[in-house]
Short mmCIF file of C-alpha atoms and ligand atoms in Angstrom, two decimals:
data_model
loop_
_atom_site.label_atom_id
_atom_site.label_comp_id
_atom_site.label_asym_id
_atom_site.label_seq_id
_atom_site.Cartn_x
_atom_site.Cartn_y
_atom_site.Cartn_z
CA MET A 254 4.60 -8.50 -22.66
CA THR A 255 4.60 -12.09 -21.31
CA SER A 256 2.73 -12.83 -18.08
CA PRO A 257 5.02 -13.08 -15.05
CA LEU A 258 5.20 -16.43 -13.23
CA PRO A 259 4.19 -16.84 -9.58
CA ALA A 260 7.23 -16.56 -7.30
CA SER A 261 8.05 -18.37 -4.08
CA TYR A 262 9.13 -15.15 -2.42
CA SER A 263 9.70 -11.46 -2.88
CA ARG A 264 12.97 -9.85 -1.83
CA ILE A 265 14.22 -6.27 -1.51
CA SER A 266 16.95 -5.80 -4.12
CA GLY A 267 17.56 -2.07 -3.70
CA THR A 268 16.76 0.90 -1.46
CA GLY A 269 16.74 4.66 -1.91
CA SER A 270 15.62 7.82 -0.18
CA PHE A 271 15.38 11.57 -0.57
CA LEU A 272 15.08 14.50 1.81
CA PRO A 273 14.33 17.98 0.51
CA PRO A 274 17.31 20.30 1.07
CA GLN A 275 15.73 22.68 3.59
CA ARG A 276 16.64 21.37 7.08
CA VAL A 277 14.73 23.06 9.89
CA THR A 278 16.08 22.59 13.41
CA ASN A 279 13.90 22.84 16.50
CA ALA A 280 15.52 26.23 17.22
CA ASP A 281 14.66 27.44 13.68
CA LEU A 282 11.07 26.26 14.07
CA ALA A 283 10.75 27.75 17.58
CA ALA A 284 11.91 31.11 16.20
CA GLN A 285 9.43 30.97 13.28
CA LEU A 286 6.54 29.98 15.56
CA GLY A 287 7.58 32.52 18.21
CA ALA A 288 7.20 35.29 15.62
CA LYS A 289 3.51 34.26 15.37
CA GLY A 290 3.09 34.13 19.15
CA VAL A 291 3.23 30.30 19.32
CA GLU A 292 5.62 29.16 22.05
CA THR A 293 7.76 26.05 21.85
CA SER A 294 11.36 25.11 22.53
CA ASP A 295 14.09 22.70 21.52
CA ASP A 296 14.06 21.28 25.06
CA TRP A 297 10.32 20.46 24.97
CA ILE A 298 10.45 18.89 21.50
CA VAL A 299 13.55 16.77 22.24
CA ALA A 300 12.28 15.61 25.64
CA ARG A 301 8.77 14.62 24.43
CA THR A 302 9.58 13.27 20.97
CA GLY A 303 13.34 12.85 20.34
CA ILE A 304 13.05 15.11 17.27
CA ARG A 305 15.89 17.61 16.69
CA ALA A 306 15.28 18.59 13.05
CA ARG A 307 13.09 17.88 10.03
CA HIS A 308 13.20 18.72 6.32
CA PHE A 309 10.55 20.77 4.53
CA ALA A 310 9.98 20.72 0.77
CA ALA A 311 9.88 24.02 -1.12
CA PRO A 312 6.29 25.04 -2.03
CA ASP A 313 6.84 24.14 -5.70
CA MET A 314 8.16 20.63 -4.95
CA PRO A 315 5.30 18.08 -5.12
CA CYS A 316 5.24 14.68 -3.45
CA SER A 317 6.05 12.98 -6.78
CA ASP A 318 9.39 14.83 -7.08
CA LEU A 319 10.55 13.42 -3.75
CA ALA A 320 9.29 9.97 -4.75
CA VAL A 321 11.14 10.06 -8.08
CA GLU A 322 14.46 10.96 -6.44
CA ALA A 323 14.10 8.10 -3.94
CA SER A 324 13.02 5.71 -6.71
CA ARG A 325 16.02 6.53 -8.91
CA GLN A 326 18.33 5.71 -6.01
CA ALA A 327 16.49 2.45 -5.31
CA LEU A 328 16.68 1.43 -8.98
CA ALA A 329 20.42 2.22 -9.07
CA SER A 330 21.03 0.23 -5.90
CA ALA A 331 19.08 -2.74 -7.34
CA GLY A 332 21.09 -2.40 -10.57
CA ILE A 333 18.00 -2.29 -12.78
CA ASP A 334 16.54 0.15 -15.26
CA ALA A 335 13.15 1.82 -14.73
CA SER A 336 11.91 0.10 -17.90
CA GLN A 337 12.15 -3.28 -16.10
CA ILE A 338 9.64 -2.22 -13.40
CA ASP A 339 6.23 -3.85 -13.85
CA LEU A 340 4.42 -2.46 -10.78
CA ILE A 341 4.50 0.84 -8.86
CA ILE A 342 2.78 1.19 -5.49
CA LEU A 343 3.13 4.52 -3.72
CA ALA A 344 2.00 5.16 -0.15
CA THR A 345 1.07 8.74 0.66
CA SER A 346 -1.49 10.91 2.42
CA THR A 347 -0.18 14.04 0.72
CA PRO A 348 -0.59 13.26 -3.01
CA ASP A 349 0.14 15.75 -5.79
CA MET A 350 -3.57 16.00 -6.59
CA VAL A 351 -6.90 14.27 -5.95
CA PHE A 352 -6.32 12.23 -9.10
CA PRO A 353 -4.53 10.80 -11.00
CA SER A 354 -2.57 8.90 -8.39
CA THR A 355 0.91 10.10 -7.49
CA ALA A 356 2.13 6.63 -8.56
CA CYS A 357 1.00 7.40 -12.14
CA ILE A 358 2.79 10.77 -12.03
CA VAL A 359 5.95 9.04 -10.78
CA GLN A 360 5.64 6.49 -13.59
CA ARG A 361 5.53 9.31 -16.14
CA LYS A 362 8.48 11.16 -14.54
CA LEU A 363 10.51 7.93 -14.65
CA GLY A 364 9.80 7.77 -18.39
CA ILE A 365 8.00 4.43 -18.32
CA GLN A 366 4.46 3.36 -19.18
CA GLY A 367 2.15 0.37 -19.24
CA CYS A 368 2.80 -1.19 -15.83
CA ALA A 369 0.20 -1.04 -13.04
CA ALA A 370 0.61 2.03 -10.82
CA PHE A 371 -1.55 3.06 -7.87
CA ASP A 372 -1.49 4.78 -4.50
CA VAL A 373 -2.13 3.26 -1.10
CA GLN A 374 -3.65 5.42 1.63
CA ALA A 375 -2.94 4.08 5.10
CA VAL A 376 -1.22 7.18 6.54
CA CYS A 377 1.83 6.29 8.64
CA SER A 378 1.27 2.54 8.02
CA GLY A 379 1.18 3.18 4.26
CA PHE A 380 4.57 1.72 3.40
CA VAL A 381 3.94 -1.52 5.29
CA TYR A 382 0.58 -1.78 3.51
CA ALA A 383 2.19 -1.08 0.10
CA LEU A 384 4.99 -3.60 0.68
CA THR A 385 2.48 -6.27 1.71
CA VAL A 386 0.37 -5.69 -1.42
CA ALA A 387 3.46 -5.78 -3.66
CA ASP A 388 4.63 -9.02 -1.98
CA SER A 389 1.22 -10.61 -2.62
CA MET A 390 1.19 -9.50 -6.26
CA ILE A 391 4.69 -10.87 -6.83
CA ARG A 392 3.88 -14.21 -5.19
CA THR A 393 0.70 -14.61 -7.29
CA GLY A 394 2.59 -13.79 -10.49
CA ALA A 395 0.98 -10.40 -11.19
CA ALA A 396 4.40 -8.69 -11.14
CA ARG A 397 8.12 -9.52 -10.86
CA LYS A 398 9.87 -6.21 -10.22
CA ALA A 399 7.96 -3.69 -8.12
CA LEU A 400 8.85 -0.19 -7.06
CA VAL A 401 7.37 0.39 -3.60
CA ILE A 402 7.50 3.97 -2.39
CA GLY A 403 6.54 6.00 0.69
CA ALA A 404 6.54 9.75 -0.02
CA GLU A 405 5.09 12.68 1.89
CA VAL A 406 4.95 16.46 2.05
CA PHE A 407 3.26 16.66 5.46
CA SER A 408 4.36 20.29 5.83
CA ARG A 409 1.44 21.12 3.47
CA ILE A 410 -1.17 19.93 5.97
CA LEU A 411 0.38 21.30 9.17
CA ASP A 412 -1.26 24.12 11.09
CA PHE A 413 1.71 26.24 12.16
CA THR A 414 -0.36 27.83 14.90
CA ASP A 415 -0.91 24.43 16.58
CA ARG A 416 2.25 23.62 18.54
CA THR A 417 0.92 20.21 19.58
CA THR A 418 1.22 18.91 16.00
CA CYS A 419 3.37 21.18 13.78
CA VAL A 420 6.63 20.35 15.58
CA LEU A 421 6.26 16.62 14.94
CA PHE A 422 6.30 16.15 11.17
CA GLY A 423 8.63 16.49 8.18
CA ASP A 424 8.81 15.80 4.44
CA GLY A 425 10.72 13.03 2.63
CA ALA A 426 10.57 9.87 0.57
CA GLY A 427 11.92 6.34 0.65
CA ALA A 428 11.68 3.55 -1.92
CA VAL A 429 12.58 -0.08 -2.42
CA VAL A 430 12.73 -2.38 -5.41
CA LEU A 431 10.96 -5.63 -4.52
CA GLU A 432 11.72 -8.55 -6.85
CA ALA A 433 10.52 -12.11 -7.34
CA SER A 434 12.98 -14.50 -5.71
CA ASP A 435 13.54 -18.21 -5.07
CA THR A 436 14.84 -17.43 -1.58
CA PRO A 437 13.30 -15.28 1.18
CA GLY A 438 12.86 -12.32 1.25
CA LEU A 439 9.76 -11.26 3.00
CA LEU A 440 8.98 -13.90 5.62
CA ALA A 441 5.63 -12.78 7.03
CA THR A 442 3.32 -9.79 6.82
CA GLU A 443 0.24 -8.63 8.69
CA LEU A 444 -2.08 -5.64 8.34
CA HIS A 445 -4.82 -4.25 10.58
CA ALA A 446 -7.19 -1.29 10.82
CA ASP A 447 -9.80 -0.05 13.27
CA GLY A 448 -11.91 2.74 11.83
CA ARG A 449 -13.55 3.43 15.20
CA TYR A 450 -10.48 5.54 15.98
CA ALA A 451 -10.59 7.65 12.80
CA GLU A 452 -10.96 10.90 14.75
CA ILE A 453 -7.86 10.63 16.94
CA LEU A 454 -5.56 11.37 13.99
CA CYS A 455 -7.03 12.89 10.84
CA THR A 456 -7.07 15.66 8.26
CA PRO A 457 -10.81 15.92 7.74
CA GLY A 458 -10.99 18.53 4.96
CA ALA A 459 -12.41 17.40 1.61
CA MET A 460 -13.13 19.16 -1.66
CA SER A 461 -16.73 19.86 -2.54
CA GLY A 462 -18.29 22.35 -4.94
CA GLY A 463 -14.97 24.11 -5.48
CA GLN A 464 -14.27 24.59 -1.77
CA VAL A 465 -12.52 22.74 1.02
CA MET A 466 -15.19 21.47 3.40
CA GLY A 467 -13.82 20.82 6.90
CA LEU A 468 -10.40 21.44 8.43
CA PRO A 469 -7.58 21.07 5.86
CA PHE A 470 -4.97 20.59 8.62
CA LEU A 471 -3.80 17.55 10.56
CA LYS A 472 -5.33 17.19 14.01
CA MET A 473 -4.40 14.65 16.62
CA ASP A 474 -5.19 13.45 20.11
CA GLY A 475 -1.53 12.75 20.93
CA GLN A 476 -2.08 10.80 24.13
CA ALA A 477 -4.73 8.52 22.59
CA VAL A 478 -2.42 7.82 19.65
CA PHE A 479 0.48 7.12 22.00
CA LYS A 480 -1.45 4.55 24.07
CA LEU A 481 -2.85 2.70 21.05
CA ALA A 482 0.47 2.70 19.19
CA VAL A 483 2.54 1.01 21.90
CA GLY A 484 0.00 -1.82 22.35
CA VAL A 485 -0.59 -2.66 18.69
CA LEU A 486 3.10 -2.49 17.75
CA GLU A 487 3.95 -5.17 20.30
CA ASP A 488 1.04 -7.42 19.28
CA VAL A 489 1.65 -7.25 15.53
CA ALA A 490 5.40 -7.84 15.92
CA ARG A 491 4.74 -11.01 17.93
CA SER A 492 2.17 -12.14 15.40
CA VAL A 493 4.51 -11.91 12.36
CA LEU A 494 7.29 -13.60 14.33
CA ASP A 495 4.92 -16.50 15.07
CA LYS A 496 3.83 -16.72 11.42
CA ALA A 497 7.47 -16.88 10.30
CA GLY A 498 8.44 -19.39 13.01
CA ARG A 499 10.95 -16.93 14.46
CA THR A 500 11.43 -15.29 17.87
CA GLU A 501 12.51 -11.86 19.11
CA ALA A 502 16.04 -13.23 19.41
CA ASP A 503 16.17 -13.58 15.60
CA ILE A 504 15.61 -9.86 14.99
CA ASP A 505 18.81 -8.06 13.95
CA TRP A 506 17.11 -4.70 13.32
CA LEU A 507 13.82 -3.16 14.39
CA ILE A 508 12.64 -0.37 12.08
CA PRO A 509 9.38 0.97 13.48
CA HIS A 510 7.50 3.97 12.14
CA GLN A 511 9.54 6.99 13.21
CA ALA A 512 6.99 9.11 15.11
CA ASN A 513 8.30 9.46 18.61
CA ILE A 514 11.40 8.06 20.29
CA ARG A 515 9.42 7.18 23.41
CA ILE A 516 7.02 4.95 21.41
CA MET A 517 10.01 3.36 19.66
CA HIS A 518 11.89 2.68 22.91
CA GLY A 519 8.67 1.31 24.46
CA THR A 520 8.24 -1.12 21.55
CA ALA A 521 11.88 -2.30 21.66
CA LYS A 522 11.59 -2.83 25.41
CA LYS A 523 8.40 -4.89 25.09
CA LEU A 524 10.13 -7.07 22.49
CA LYS A 525 13.16 -7.39 24.82
CA LEU A 526 15.45 -5.91 22.15
CA SER A 527 18.47 -3.86 23.11
CA LEU A 528 18.30 -0.30 21.86
CA ASP A 529 21.31 -0.78 19.59
CA LYS A 530 19.05 -2.94 17.37
CA LEU A 531 16.65 -0.03 16.91
CA VAL A 532 17.11 2.10 13.77
CA VAL A 533 16.44 5.73 14.71
CA THR A 534 16.03 8.56 12.20
CA VAL A 535 13.18 10.46 13.89
CA ASP A 536 15.79 12.74 15.47
CA GLU A 537 16.84 14.09 12.06
CA HIS A 538 13.69 13.52 9.96
CA GLY A 539 10.76 14.06 12.33
CA ASN A 540 7.70 11.99 11.49
CA THR A 541 7.54 11.63 7.69
CA SER A 542 4.44 9.37 7.85
CA ALA A 543 4.46 6.77 5.03
CA ALA A 544 8.04 7.74 4.10
CA SER A 545 9.53 7.12 7.53
CA ILE A 546 10.16 3.35 7.33
CA PRO A 547 11.74 3.18 3.84
CA LEU A 548 13.76 6.32 4.64
CA ALA A 549 15.07 4.74 7.85
CA LEU A 550 15.78 1.45 6.04
CA ASP A 551 17.77 3.21 3.33
CA VAL A 552 19.74 5.28 5.87
CA ALA A 553 20.61 2.10 7.79
CA VAL A 554 21.59 0.22 4.61
CA ARG A 555 23.81 3.05 3.36
CA ALA A 556 25.40 3.41 6.80
CA GLY A 557 26.37 -0.27 6.58
CA SER A 558 24.22 -1.19 9.59
CA VAL A 559 21.57 -3.30 7.86
CA LYS A 560 23.44 -5.90 5.78
CA ARG A 561 22.45 -8.69 3.39
CA GLY A 562 21.07 -11.62 5.36
CA ASP A 563 20.04 -9.56 8.40
CA THR A 564 16.55 -10.18 9.77
CA VAL A 565 14.59 -6.92 9.87
CA MET A 566 11.24 -6.11 11.46
CA LEU A 567 9.37 -3.19 9.84
CA GLU A 568 6.39 -1.83 11.80
CA GLY A 569 3.89 0.82 10.83
CA VAL A 570 1.17 2.55 12.83
CA GLY A 571 -0.92 5.60 12.05
CA GLY A 572 -4.17 7.28 11.15
CA GLY A 573 -7.14 5.15 10.35
CA PHE A 574 -6.33 3.76 12.87
CA THR A 575 -4.00 1.41 10.92
CA TRP A 576 -1.07 -0.79 11.83
CA GLY A 577 0.97 -3.65 10.44
CA ALA A 578 4.35 -5.35 10.27
CA VAL A 579 6.66 -7.03 7.79
CA LEU A 580 9.39 -9.46 8.87
CA LEU A 581 12.10 -9.97 6.24
CA ASP A 582 15.53 -11.34 5.57
CA PHE A 583 17.32 -8.49 3.86
N1 ACO B 827 5.97 23.05 22.81
C1 ACO B 827 5.80 23.34 24.10
N2 ACO B 827 4.76 22.91 24.83
C2 ACO B 827 3.87 22.11 24.22
C3 ACO B 827 3.99 21.74 22.88
C4 ACO B 827 5.10 22.25 22.16
N3 ACO B 827 5.32 21.96 20.85
N4 ACO B 827 2.96 20.94 22.55
C5 ACO B 827 2.21 20.79 23.67
N5 ACO B 827 2.76 21.50 24.67
C6 ACO B 827 2.29 21.61 26.05
C7 ACO B 827 0.80 21.36 26.17
O1 ACO B 827 0.09 22.56 25.87
C8 ACO B 827 0.69 20.97 27.61
O2 ACO B 827 0.72 22.12 28.41
P1 ACO B 827 -0.21 22.22 29.74
O3 ACO B 827 0.25 21.10 30.62
O4 ACO B 827 0.11 23.58 30.24
O5 ACO B 827 -1.60 22.05 29.24
C9 ACO B 827 1.97 20.19 27.85
O6 ACO B 827 2.88 20.58 26.81
C10 ACO B 827 1.80 18.69 27.81
O7 ACO B 827 1.03 18.34 26.66
P2 ACO B 827 0.66 16.86 26.32
O8 ACO B 827 -0.16 16.82 25.08
O9 ACO B 827 0.11 16.22 27.57
O10 ACO B 827 2.10 16.28 26.07
P3 ACO B 827 2.53 14.80 25.89
O11 ACO B 827 3.52 14.44 26.89
O12 ACO B 827 1.35 13.88 25.69
O13 ACO B 827 3.30 14.88 24.51
C11 ACO B 827 2.99 14.28 22.22
C12 ACO B 827 2.60 15.24 23.32
C13 ACO B 827 4.48 14.43 21.94
C14 ACO B 827 2.23 14.60 20.96
C15 ACO B 827 2.69 12.84 22.69
O14 ACO B 827 1.37 12.74 23.13
C16 ACO B 827 2.94 11.84 21.64
O15 ACO B 827 4.06 11.60 21.26
N6 ACO B 827 1.88 11.20 21.16
C17 ACO B 827 2.04 10.20 20.13
C18 ACO B 827 1.54 10.76 18.93
C19 ACO B 827 2.51 10.78 17.83
O16 ACO B 827 3.67 10.48 17.90
N7 ACO B 827 1.94 11.16 16.74
C20 ACO B 827 2.63 11.22 15.54
C21 ACO B 827 1.68 10.91 14.49
S1 ACO B 827 0.88 9.45 14.81
C22 ACO B 827 1.67 8.32 14.13
O17 ACO B 827 2.48 8.59 13.31
C23 ACO B 827 1.36 7.04 14.59
#
């Protein structure tokens, strides 16, 4: 294999996504929780979050299966064969196993071998982190055709007796093919983390001596997350716009992490963007963590909303605490 050449830019050449078939509405979930004595309602969930439904993977469907389906779609939309991929980066907090990485399992399921493959763990910011790393590797010449994936089975780490968290999340996957290009492409990227806030959103359980030590379920201080998220999403969006020499007026589409419609509306408002520039899938997907941004991008591309040449702002925020943004010409 010859060494790839450094590229001026990276550009998304294809998108794909996958949702497991089981769709669970708020009413379905309220009925299931009610049977365990946990009270919630469609009204509460819609009013506080904008979520109406989410998809849950069957117990025998691992994260890599969702990722492979999304990847195949992305490869088809880019018009390339899996054998041409020379880098796989997969963002997840719900991997198939402790190791090997889910990216390596995806590589095997795609029937390819030899290229670099690794996971990125930045929770709901994972896809923005993965895309930024892939962009850097393409521009330094370490790769020319990357598969960048966000895939999650968050249903596996939800405590279905905790109504403050279990109504918020869903399972799914999204993927893009990112290729070396002479024209932009990704215009500017920025990543941040602040580990002082690790406890406000975490799944602390870890394996030790054959047992899970600590809580194996997601726990969250919702209000603390809310306050931090709105502030950092505005700051990082402005920062990537500055880096790219663009302004809010240049943004055709804002695709923030799909956690809560109120956070998303708050971010659009701070950036003075009308709500019809906001891509919203949280209503149908819930919060799919690292999968939410590539899923929303693919839905918007297939709906004919996001078109070639449009300027798109992707923004992630999540556990860590982590956040980041990517500004791109699609
Ligand atoms: N159904 C019914 N009632 C509920 C539910 C539920 N599912 N969950 C909580 N409640 C009750 C609470 O018990 C409380 O009752 P009380 O007043 O009698 O004590 C009441 O509703 C209000 O609870 P709050 O926690 O104050 O509700 P809030 O308005 O803050 O909304 C929420 C909670 C939706 C989690 C909000 O804080 C939020 O959106 N935070 C952002 C966090 C987020 O989106 N996280 C996603 C992951 S993080 C990420 O991806 C970045």
